[in-house]
Amino acid sequence: MHWTEMKKEELERQYSPSRWSHRMSADDVIKAHVKVLTEGTERARRLAQTLLNVPYGEGDGEKLDVYIPSTSSLDVSLVIFIHGGYWQFLSKDQSGFLAVPLVDKGVVVVAVDYDIAPKGNMDLMVSQVRRSVVSVVEQYSHISGLYLCGHSAGAHLAAMILSTDWSQYSVTPQIKGAFLVSGIYDILPIVSTYVNEPLKMTEEVAVRNSPSKLVPQLKLSSSSSPPPPCHIVVAVAENESPESHKQSEEYYKALEASGLNVTMEVVLNTDHFSIIEQLVDGESHVTKLLLKVMGKS
């Protein structure tokens, strides 16, 4: 059934990830998720050198945290992580958890904040994450590889970064890989659900901010030379709603049809939350997937 044929109640159920977890109740799975991410971030802040609250723009919410490995190498890989929370929840203070295994491998991790709703709207959030990437590239000129990682709403924002027309910016970031985890790539269905109450998106806003509708732009490069191949992994948890799986599959197919270097992964025995929580553990399947994207497996 296409989402346009669903009753509001069913559409909201499909787009409520916490209701599809097999581990615990909807409320408990969210509480547990926040706890894992917060504790992981606190641990990363103890383990790594950090630069916290680095501004990338003028706005109060336009800040990022940097987790630095104790390597003397100038040739570093850098991962920019964009948090989820349905564009209205969580922050960079729950976004450093993946640095726990990555700094050990000599990887710099940057956790980005953006103005969540109701303060921020969709156009602003997309603009902010794009500007954060430009700022990182300008500040870290010796990056050997720039990678994106986003979860849920953050996967949507990371996909929007991939579809940026960089000719409007001061630099063209050479993004070598993107790890998109349990994302929403067509946000039009969200307009009709409770999720949109703080976002207040119109259909027009949703269409222009839907990565699935912007796939042709991914081939753009501001120079005449083709952009370097960017390896995109579209990952989704096994225990997610049918709509969630459909979102990932359709985006994956659109990228593949455009001739892009993309793979799809259904991560077994995970739900919408545990799939990203696995990044706390260096031995987990999901961490190994991310390292593979970075050529570090």
Short mmCIF file of N, CA, C and O in Angstrom, two decimals, residues 146-266:
data_model
loop_
_atom_site.label_atom_id
_atom_site.label_comp_id
_atom_site.label_asym_id
_atom_site.label_seq_id
_atom_site.Cartn_x
_atom_site.Cartn_y
_atom_site.Cartn_z
N LEU A 146 37.13 12.67 3.97
CA LEU A 146 35.98 13.25 4.67
C LEU A 146 34.79 12.33 4.49
O LEU A 146 34.44 11.96 3.37
N TYR A 147 34.16 11.95 5.61
CA TYR A 147 33.04 11.01 5.57
C TYR A 147 31.87 11.56 6.38
O TYR A 147 32.06 12.29 7.36
N LEU A 148 30.67 11.19 5.95
CA LEU A 148 29.47 11.58 6.68
C LEU A 148 28.83 10.35 7.31
O LEU A 148 28.85 9.27 6.72
N CYS A 149 28.27 10.55 8.50
CA CYS A 149 27.49 9.49 9.13
C CYS A 149 26.28 10.16 9.76
O CYS A 149 26.41 11.16 10.48
N GLY A 150 25.09 9.64 9.46
CA GLY A 150 23.88 10.21 10.04
C GLY A 150 22.91 9.12 10.41
O GLY A 150 22.85 8.08 9.75
N HIS A 151 22.16 9.36 11.47
CA HIS A 151 21.16 8.38 11.93
C HIS A 151 19.78 9.00 11.89
O HIS A 151 19.57 10.11 12.39
N SER A 152 18.82 8.28 11.29
CA SER A 152 17.41 8.70 11.32
C SER A 152 17.24 10.06 10.65
O SER A 152 17.58 10.21 9.47
N ALA A 153 16.78 11.07 11.38
CA ALA A 153 16.69 12.42 10.79
C ALA A 153 18.07 12.91 10.37
O ALA A 153 18.21 13.68 9.41
N GLY A 154 19.10 12.45 11.08
CA GLY A 154 20.47 12.82 10.72
C GLY A 154 20.92 12.18 9.42
O GLY A 154 21.73 12.75 8.69
N ALA A 155 20.39 10.99 9.11
CA ALA A 155 20.68 10.36 7.81
C ALA A 155 20.03 11.16 6.70
O ALA A 155 20.58 11.32 5.61
N HIS A 156 18.83 11.67 6.97
CA HIS A 156 18.16 12.56 6.01
C HIS A 156 19.02 13.79 5.75
O HIS A 156 19.26 14.18 4.61
N LEU A 157 19.52 14.42 6.83
CA LEU A 157 20.32 15.63 6.68
C LEU A 157 21.65 15.33 5.98
O LEU A 157 22.12 16.12 5.15
N ALA A 158 22.25 14.18 6.28
CA ALA A 158 23.49 13.78 5.60
C ALA A 158 23.24 13.57 4.11
O ALA A 158 24.05 13.96 3.26
N ALA A 159 22.10 12.99 3.77
CA ALA A 159 21.74 12.79 2.36
C ALA A 159 21.51 14.14 1.67
O ALA A 159 21.82 14.32 0.49
N MET A 160 20.97 15.10 2.42
CA MET A 160 20.79 16.46 1.86
C MET A 160 22.15 17.12 1.62
O MET A 160 22.32 17.88 0.67
N ILE A 161 23.13 16.82 2.48
CA ILE A 161 24.49 17.34 2.24
C ILE A 161 25.02 16.78 0.92
O ILE A 161 25.60 17.50 0.12
N LEU A 162 24.78 15.48 0.69
CA LEU A 162 25.26 14.85 -0.56
C LEU A 162 24.64 15.51 -1.80
O LEU A 162 25.25 15.50 -2.87
N SER A 163 23.44 16.04 -1.65
CA SER A 163 22.77 16.62 -2.83
C SER A 163 22.95 18.14 -2.93
O SER A 163 22.22 18.82 -3.62
N THR A 164 23.96 18.66 -2.25
CA THR A 164 24.24 20.10 -2.27
C THR A 164 24.85 20.54 -3.60
O THR A 164 25.73 19.85 -4.13
N ASP A 165 24.43 21.68 -4.09
CA ASP A 165 25.12 22.33 -5.21
C ASP A 165 26.20 23.21 -4.60
O ASP A 165 25.94 24.31 -4.13
N TRP A 166 27.42 22.70 -4.57
CA TRP A 166 28.50 23.39 -3.84
C TRP A 166 28.98 24.66 -4.54
O TRP A 166 29.79 25.40 -3.97
N SER A 167 28.51 24.90 -5.77
CA SER A 167 28.96 26.12 -6.45
C SER A 167 28.51 27.38 -5.70
O SER A 167 29.04 28.46 -5.90
N GLN A 168 27.53 27.22 -4.81
CA GLN A 168 27.06 28.37 -4.03
C GLN A 168 27.89 28.58 -2.75
O GLN A 168 27.62 29.49 -1.97
N TYR A 169 28.89 27.73 -2.53
CA TYR A 169 29.68 27.80 -1.31
C TYR A 169 31.14 28.10 -1.64
O TYR A 169 31.55 28.01 -2.78
N SER A 170 31.90 28.43 -0.61
CA SER A 170 33.30 28.84 -0.82
C SER A 170 34.21 27.66 -1.16
O SER A 170 35.28 27.84 -1.72
N VAL A 171 33.78 26.44 -0.78
CA VAL A 171 34.59 25.26 -1.10
C VAL A 171 33.69 24.15 -1.62
O VAL A 171 32.47 24.17 -1.39
N THR A 172 34.29 23.19 -2.30
CA THR A 172 33.57 21.99 -2.71
C THR A 172 34.15 20.82 -1.93
O THR A 172 35.23 20.33 -2.26
N PRO A 173 33.50 20.40 -0.86
CA PRO A 173 34.05 19.29 -0.06
C PRO A 173 34.13 18.01 -0.88
O PRO A 173 33.20 17.69 -1.62
N GLN A 174 35.25 17.32 -0.76
CA GLN A 174 35.41 16.04 -1.46
C GLN A 174 34.99 14.93 -0.48
O GLN A 174 35.81 14.43 0.28
N ILE A 175 33.72 14.61 -0.49
CA ILE A 175 33.20 13.61 0.44
C ILE A 175 33.46 12.21 -0.13
O ILE A 175 32.99 11.88 -1.21
N LYS A 176 34.22 11.42 0.61
CA LYS A 176 34.62 10.10 0.09
C LYS A 176 33.63 9.00 0.43
O LYS A 176 33.65 7.94 -0.18
N GLY A 177 32.80 9.23 1.44
CA GLY A 177 31.85 8.18 1.80
C GLY A 177 30.77 8.72 2.71
O GLY A 177 30.94 9.74 3.38
N ALA A 178 29.64 8.03 2.70
CA ALA A 178 28.52 8.40 3.57
C ALA A 178 27.86 7.13 4.09
O ALA A 178 27.58 6.21 3.33
N PHE A 179 27.64 7.12 5.40
CA PHE A 179 27.01 5.98 6.07
C PHE A 179 25.67 6.46 6.60
O PHE A 179 25.61 7.19 7.58
N LEU A 180 24.62 6.11 5.88
CA LEU A 180 23.27 6.61 6.18
C LEU A 180 22.49 5.51 6.88
O LEU A 180 22.23 4.45 6.31
N VAL A 181 22.13 5.75 8.14
CA VAL A 181 21.56 4.70 8.99
C VAL A 181 20.09 4.99 9.32
O VAL A 181 19.77 6.01 9.95
N SER A 182 19.20 4.10 8.86
CA SER A 182 17.77 4.18 9.19
C SER A 182 17.19 5.58 8.94
O SER A 182 16.57 6.18 9.81
N GLY A 183 17.43 6.06 7.74
CA GLY A 183 17.00 7.42 7.41
C GLY A 183 15.63 7.50 6.75
O GLY A 183 15.03 6.50 6.39
N ILE A 184 15.18 8.75 6.62
CA ILE A 184 13.95 9.05 5.86
C ILE A 184 14.39 9.92 4.69
O ILE A 184 14.97 10.99 4.89
N TYR A 185 14.14 9.46 3.50
CA TYR A 185 14.67 10.14 2.32
C TYR A 185 13.59 10.85 1.50
O TYR A 185 13.91 11.67 0.65
N ASP A 186 12.34 10.48 1.76
CA ASP A 186 11.20 11.22 1.19
C ASP A 186 10.39 11.67 2.40
O ASP A 186 9.74 10.86 3.06
N ILE A 187 10.47 12.97 2.71
CA ILE A 187 9.83 13.43 3.96
C ILE A 187 8.38 13.90 3.75
O ILE A 187 7.74 14.34 4.69
N LEU A 188 7.89 13.73 2.53
CA LEU A 188 6.49 14.12 2.27
C LEU A 188 5.48 13.39 3.17
O LEU A 188 4.55 14.03 3.70
N PRO A 189 5.62 12.08 3.42
CA PRO A 189 4.66 11.41 4.30
C PRO A 189 4.61 12.00 5.72
O PRO A 189 3.58 11.94 6.39
N ILE A 190 5.73 12.57 6.16
CA ILE A 190 5.81 13.14 7.52
C ILE A 190 4.85 14.32 7.70
O ILE A 190 4.36 14.58 8.80
N VAL A 191 4.60 15.04 6.59
CA VAL A 191 3.76 16.25 6.67
C VAL A 191 2.40 15.94 7.28
O VAL A 191 1.83 16.75 8.01
N SER A 192 1.89 14.74 7.01
CA SER A 192 0.54 14.36 7.47
C SER A 192 0.53 13.72 8.86
O SER A 192 -0.48 13.19 9.27
N THR A 193 1.67 13.71 9.57
CA THR A 193 1.73 13.02 10.86
C THR A 193 2.02 13.98 12.01
O THR A 193 2.38 15.14 11.80
N TYR A 194 1.95 13.44 13.24
CA TYR A 194 2.25 14.21 14.45
C TYR A 194 3.68 14.75 14.45
O TYR A 194 3.99 15.76 15.08
N VAL A 195 4.58 14.09 13.71
CA VAL A 195 5.98 14.52 13.66
C VAL A 195 6.10 15.94 13.13
O VAL A 195 7.00 16.71 13.50
N ASN A 196 5.16 16.32 12.27
CA ASN A 196 5.23 17.64 11.63
C ASN A 196 4.70 18.77 12.51
O ASN A 196 4.85 19.94 12.15
N GLU A 197 4.10 18.44 13.66
CA GLU A 197 3.51 19.51 14.49
C GLU A 197 4.53 20.59 14.85
O GLU A 197 4.29 21.76 14.61
N PRO A 198 5.73 20.24 15.38
CA PRO A 198 6.71 21.30 15.65
C PRO A 198 7.44 21.79 14.41
O PRO A 198 7.97 22.90 14.39
N LEU A 199 7.47 20.97 13.36
CA LEU A 199 8.22 21.34 12.15
C LEU A 199 7.44 22.31 11.27
O LEU A 199 8.02 23.15 10.59
N LYS A 200 6.11 22.11 11.25
CA LYS A 200 5.21 22.98 10.45
C LYS A 200 5.63 23.06 8.98
O LYS A 200 5.63 24.12 8.36
N MET A 201 6.00 21.90 8.42
CA MET A 201 6.38 21.88 7.00
C MET A 201 5.17 21.89 6.10
O MET A 201 4.19 21.20 6.37
N THR A 202 5.27 22.64 5.02
CA THR A 202 4.28 22.52 3.95
C THR A 202 4.77 21.41 3.01
O THR A 202 5.92 20.97 3.10
N GLU A 203 3.89 20.98 2.10
CA GLU A 203 4.31 19.97 1.13
C GLU A 203 5.47 20.47 0.28
O GLU A 203 6.40 19.73 -0.04
N GLU A 204 5.45 21.75 -0.05
CA GLU A 204 6.50 22.35 -0.89
C GLU A 204 7.86 22.26 -0.18
O GLU A 204 8.88 21.90 -0.78
N VAL A 205 7.88 22.58 1.12
CA VAL A 205 9.12 22.49 1.91
C VAL A 205 9.62 21.04 1.94
O VAL A 205 10.81 20.77 1.79
N ALA A 206 8.68 20.11 2.14
CA ALA A 206 9.05 18.69 2.22
C ALA A 206 9.64 18.20 0.89
O ALA A 206 10.62 17.44 0.89
N VAL A 207 9.06 18.62 -0.22
CA VAL A 207 9.55 18.16 -1.53
C VAL A 207 10.97 18.67 -1.77
O VAL A 207 11.85 17.91 -2.19
N ARG A 208 11.22 19.93 -1.49
CA ARG A 208 12.56 20.47 -1.80
C ARG A 208 13.62 19.99 -0.82
O ARG A 208 14.81 20.15 -1.06
N ASN A 209 13.18 19.40 0.29
CA ASN A 209 14.13 18.85 1.27
C ASN A 209 14.06 17.32 1.35
O ASN A 209 14.40 16.74 2.38
N SER A 210 13.66 16.69 0.26
CA SER A 210 13.62 15.22 0.21
C SER A 210 14.75 14.70 -0.67
O SER A 210 14.72 14.89 -1.89
N PRO A 211 15.76 14.07 -0.06
CA PRO A 211 16.91 13.59 -0.85
C PRO A 211 16.51 12.69 -2.01
O PRO A 211 17.14 12.72 -3.07
N SER A 212 15.44 11.91 -1.83
CA SER A 212 15.04 10.98 -2.90
C SER A 212 14.62 11.73 -4.16
O SER A 212 14.67 11.18 -5.26
N LYS A 213 14.20 12.98 -4.00
CA LYS A 213 13.78 13.76 -5.17
C LYS A 213 14.95 14.57 -5.75
O LYS A 213 14.80 15.28 -6.73
N LEU A 214 16.12 14.48 -5.11
CA LEU A 214 17.28 15.28 -5.54
C LEU A 214 18.43 14.42 -6.04
O LEU A 214 19.53 14.91 -6.22
N VAL A 215 18.18 13.15 -6.27
CA VAL A 215 19.26 12.24 -6.66
C VAL A 215 20.01 12.70 -7.92
O VAL A 215 21.24 12.62 -7.95
N PRO A 216 19.34 13.24 -8.95
CA PRO A 216 20.12 13.67 -10.13
C PRO A 216 21.20 14.69 -9.78
O PRO A 216 22.25 14.72 -10.42
N GLN A 217 20.97 15.51 -8.75
CA GLN A 217 21.96 16.53 -8.38
C GLN A 217 23.24 15.92 -7.83
O GLN A 217 24.27 16.59 -7.78
N LEU A 218 23.19 14.69 -7.40
CA LEU A 218 24.38 14.07 -6.80
C LEU A 218 25.51 13.92 -7.79
O LEU A 218 26.64 13.69 -7.42
N LYS A 219 25.19 14.03 -9.07
CA LYS A 219 26.24 13.91 -10.09
C LYS A 219 26.94 15.24 -10.33
O LYS A 219 27.92 15.31 -11.03
N LEU A 220 26.40 16.30 -9.78
CA LEU A 220 26.94 17.63 -10.04
C LEU A 220 28.31 17.81 -9.41
O LEU A 220 28.58 17.36 -8.32
N SER A 221 29.16 18.52 -10.10
CA SER A 221 30.42 18.95 -9.53
C SER A 221 30.66 20.35 -10.04
O SER A 221 30.31 20.68 -11.17
N SER A 222 31.24 21.20 -9.19
CA SER A 222 31.41 22.59 -9.61
C SER A 222 32.52 22.73 -10.66
O SER A 222 32.64 23.72 -11.32
N SER A 223 33.36 21.70 -10.79
CA SER A 223 34.42 21.76 -11.79
C SER A 223 34.05 20.86 -12.97
O SER A 223 33.09 20.11 -12.92
N SER A 224 34.84 20.96 -14.02
CA SER A 224 34.54 20.16 -15.20
C SER A 224 34.93 18.69 -14.97
O SER A 224 34.43 17.80 -15.63
N SER A 225 35.85 18.46 -14.02
CA SER A 225 36.25 17.07 -13.77
C SER A 225 35.17 16.37 -12.96
O SER A 225 34.48 17.00 -12.17
N PRO A 226 35.02 15.06 -13.13
CA PRO A 226 33.97 14.37 -12.37
C PRO A 226 34.34 14.33 -10.89
O PRO A 226 35.52 14.30 -10.55
N PRO A 227 33.34 14.33 -10.02
CA PRO A 227 33.65 14.25 -8.58
C PRO A 227 34.24 12.87 -8.26
O PRO A 227 33.95 11.90 -8.95
N PRO A 228 35.10 12.79 -7.24
CA PRO A 228 35.66 11.48 -6.91
C PRO A 228 34.55 10.55 -6.45
O PRO A 228 33.53 11.01 -5.92
N PRO A 229 34.72 9.24 -6.66
CA PRO A 229 33.64 8.33 -6.28
C PRO A 229 33.41 8.37 -4.78
O PRO A 229 34.35 8.26 -4.00
N CYS A 230 32.18 8.56 -4.40
CA CYS A 230 31.80 8.59 -2.99
C CYS A 230 31.04 7.29 -2.71
O CYS A 230 30.06 6.98 -3.38
N HIS A 231 31.53 6.51 -1.76
CA HIS A 231 30.86 5.24 -1.44
C HIS A 231 29.74 5.51 -0.43
O HIS A 231 30.00 5.97 0.68
N ILE A 232 28.52 5.25 -0.83
CA ILE A 232 27.36 5.48 0.03
C ILE A 232 26.83 4.13 0.52
O ILE A 232 26.62 3.22 -0.29
N VAL A 233 26.65 4.00 1.82
CA VAL A 233 26.01 2.81 2.37
C VAL A 233 24.67 3.24 2.97
O VAL A 233 24.61 4.13 3.82
N VAL A 234 23.60 2.63 2.49
CA VAL A 234 22.26 2.86 3.03
C VAL A 234 21.96 1.66 3.93
O VAL A 234 21.81 0.54 3.45
N ALA A 235 21.93 1.92 5.24
CA ALA A 235 21.71 0.83 6.20
C ALA A 235 20.38 1.01 6.90
O ALA A 235 19.95 2.13 7.17
N VAL A 236 19.71 -0.10 7.18
CA VAL A 236 18.43 -0.05 7.89
C VAL A 236 18.38 -1.23 8.85
O VAL A 236 18.96 -2.29 8.59
N ALA A 237 17.73 -1.02 9.99
CA ALA A 237 17.63 -2.08 10.99
C ALA A 237 16.59 -3.11 10.56
O ALA A 237 15.59 -2.77 9.91
N GLU A 238 16.81 -4.35 10.96
CA GLU A 238 15.85 -5.41 10.61
C GLU A 238 14.47 -5.12 11.21
O GLU A 238 13.45 -5.22 10.53
N ASN A 239 14.45 -4.72 12.49
CA ASN A 239 13.17 -4.51 13.17
C ASN A 239 12.71 -3.06 13.06
O ASN A 239 12.71 -2.30 14.04
N GLU A 240 12.37 -2.69 11.85
CA GLU A 240 11.80 -1.36 11.57
C GLU A 240 10.48 -1.58 10.82
O GLU A 240 10.21 -2.66 10.32
N SER A 241 9.73 -0.52 10.69
CA SER A 241 8.45 -0.63 10.00
C SER A 241 8.65 -0.89 8.51
O SER A 241 9.69 -0.56 7.94
N PRO A 242 7.63 -1.48 7.86
CA PRO A 242 7.72 -1.66 6.40
C PRO A 242 8.01 -0.35 5.66
O PRO A 242 8.78 -0.33 4.71
N GLU A 243 7.40 0.75 6.12
CA GLU A 243 7.66 2.05 5.47
C GLU A 243 9.13 2.45 5.58
O GLU A 243 9.69 3.02 4.66
N SER A 244 9.71 2.17 6.73
CA SER A 244 11.10 2.51 6.95
C SER A 244 12.00 1.73 6.00
O SER A 244 12.92 2.30 5.38
N HIS A 245 11.72 0.45 5.84
CA HIS A 245 12.48 -0.37 4.88
C HIS A 245 12.29 0.14 3.46
O HIS A 245 13.24 0.21 2.67
N LYS A 246 11.06 0.51 3.16
CA LYS A 246 10.74 1.00 1.81
C LYS A 246 11.50 2.30 1.51
O LYS A 246 12.03 2.49 0.41
N GLN A 247 11.57 3.19 2.51
CA GLN A 247 12.30 4.45 2.35
C GLN A 247 13.76 4.18 1.95
O GLN A 247 14.28 4.77 1.01
N SER A 248 14.40 3.27 2.70
CA SER A 248 15.81 2.96 2.43
C SER A 248 16.00 2.27 1.08
O SER A 248 16.89 2.61 0.31
N GLU A 249 15.11 1.31 0.79
CA GLU A 249 15.22 0.57 -0.47
C GLU A 249 15.04 1.49 -1.68
O GLU A 249 15.79 1.41 -2.65
N GLU A 250 14.04 2.37 -1.61
CA GLU A 250 13.76 3.24 -2.76
C GLU A 250 14.89 4.25 -2.98
O GLU A 250 15.25 4.55 -4.11
N TYR A 251 15.43 4.76 -1.87
CA TYR A 251 16.55 5.71 -2.01
C TYR A 251 17.78 4.98 -2.58
O TYR A 251 18.44 5.48 -3.50
N TYR A 252 18.04 3.80 -2.06
CA TYR A 252 19.16 2.98 -2.56
C TYR A 252 19.01 2.73 -4.07
O TYR A 252 19.96 2.90 -4.84
N LYS A 253 17.80 2.33 -4.47
CA LYS A 253 17.57 2.03 -5.90
C LYS A 253 17.75 3.27 -6.77
O LYS A 253 18.28 3.19 -7.88
N ALA A 254 17.31 4.42 -6.27
CA ALA A 254 17.46 5.67 -7.03
C ALA A 254 18.94 6.03 -7.19
O ALA A 254 19.38 6.45 -8.26
N LEU A 255 19.72 5.84 -6.13
CA LEU A 255 21.16 6.12 -6.20
C LEU A 255 21.84 5.16 -7.17
O LEU A 255 22.67 5.55 -8.00
N GLU A 256 21.45 3.90 -7.07
CA GLU A 256 22.05 2.88 -7.93
C GLU A 256 21.74 3.15 -9.40
O GLU A 256 22.61 3.05 -10.27
N ALA A 257 20.49 3.54 -9.66
CA ALA A 257 20.06 3.83 -11.04
C ALA A 257 20.81 5.02 -11.62
O ALA A 257 20.97 5.15 -12.83
N SER A 258 21.30 5.90 -10.73
CA SER A 258 22.09 7.06 -11.19
C SER A 258 23.56 6.72 -11.40
O SER A 258 24.37 7.58 -11.68
N GLY A 259 23.90 5.45 -11.19
CA GLY A 259 25.27 5.03 -11.43
C GLY A 259 26.22 5.34 -10.29
O GLY A 259 27.43 5.35 -10.47
N LEU A 260 25.67 5.58 -9.10
CA LEU A 260 26.52 5.91 -7.96
C LEU A 260 27.01 4.64 -7.26
O LEU A 260 26.41 3.58 -7.38
N ASN A 261 28.09 4.80 -6.53
CA ASN A 261 28.69 3.67 -5.79
C ASN A 261 27.94 3.51 -4.46
O ASN A 261 28.24 4.19 -3.48
N VAL A 262 26.93 2.66 -4.48
CA VAL A 262 26.07 2.54 -3.29
C VAL A 262 25.81 1.08 -2.95
O VAL A 262 25.69 0.24 -3.84
N THR A 263 25.78 0.79 -1.65
CA THR A 263 25.39 -0.55 -1.20
C THR A 263 24.30 -0.41 -0.15
O THR A 263 24.18 0.62 0.50
N MET A 264 23.53 -1.46 -0.01
CA MET A 264 22.43 -1.46 0.98
C MET A 264 22.69 -2.57 1.98
O MET A 264 23.13 -3.65 1.62
N GLU A 265 22.41 -2.29 3.24
CA GLU A 265 22.63 -3.26 4.32
C GLU A 265 21.40 -3.31 5.22
O GLU A 265 20.99 -2.27 5.76
N VAL A 266 20.83 -4.48 5.39
CA VAL A 266 19.82 -4.66 6.44
C VAL A 266 20.56 -5.30 7.61
O VAL A 266 21.12 -6.39 7.47
#
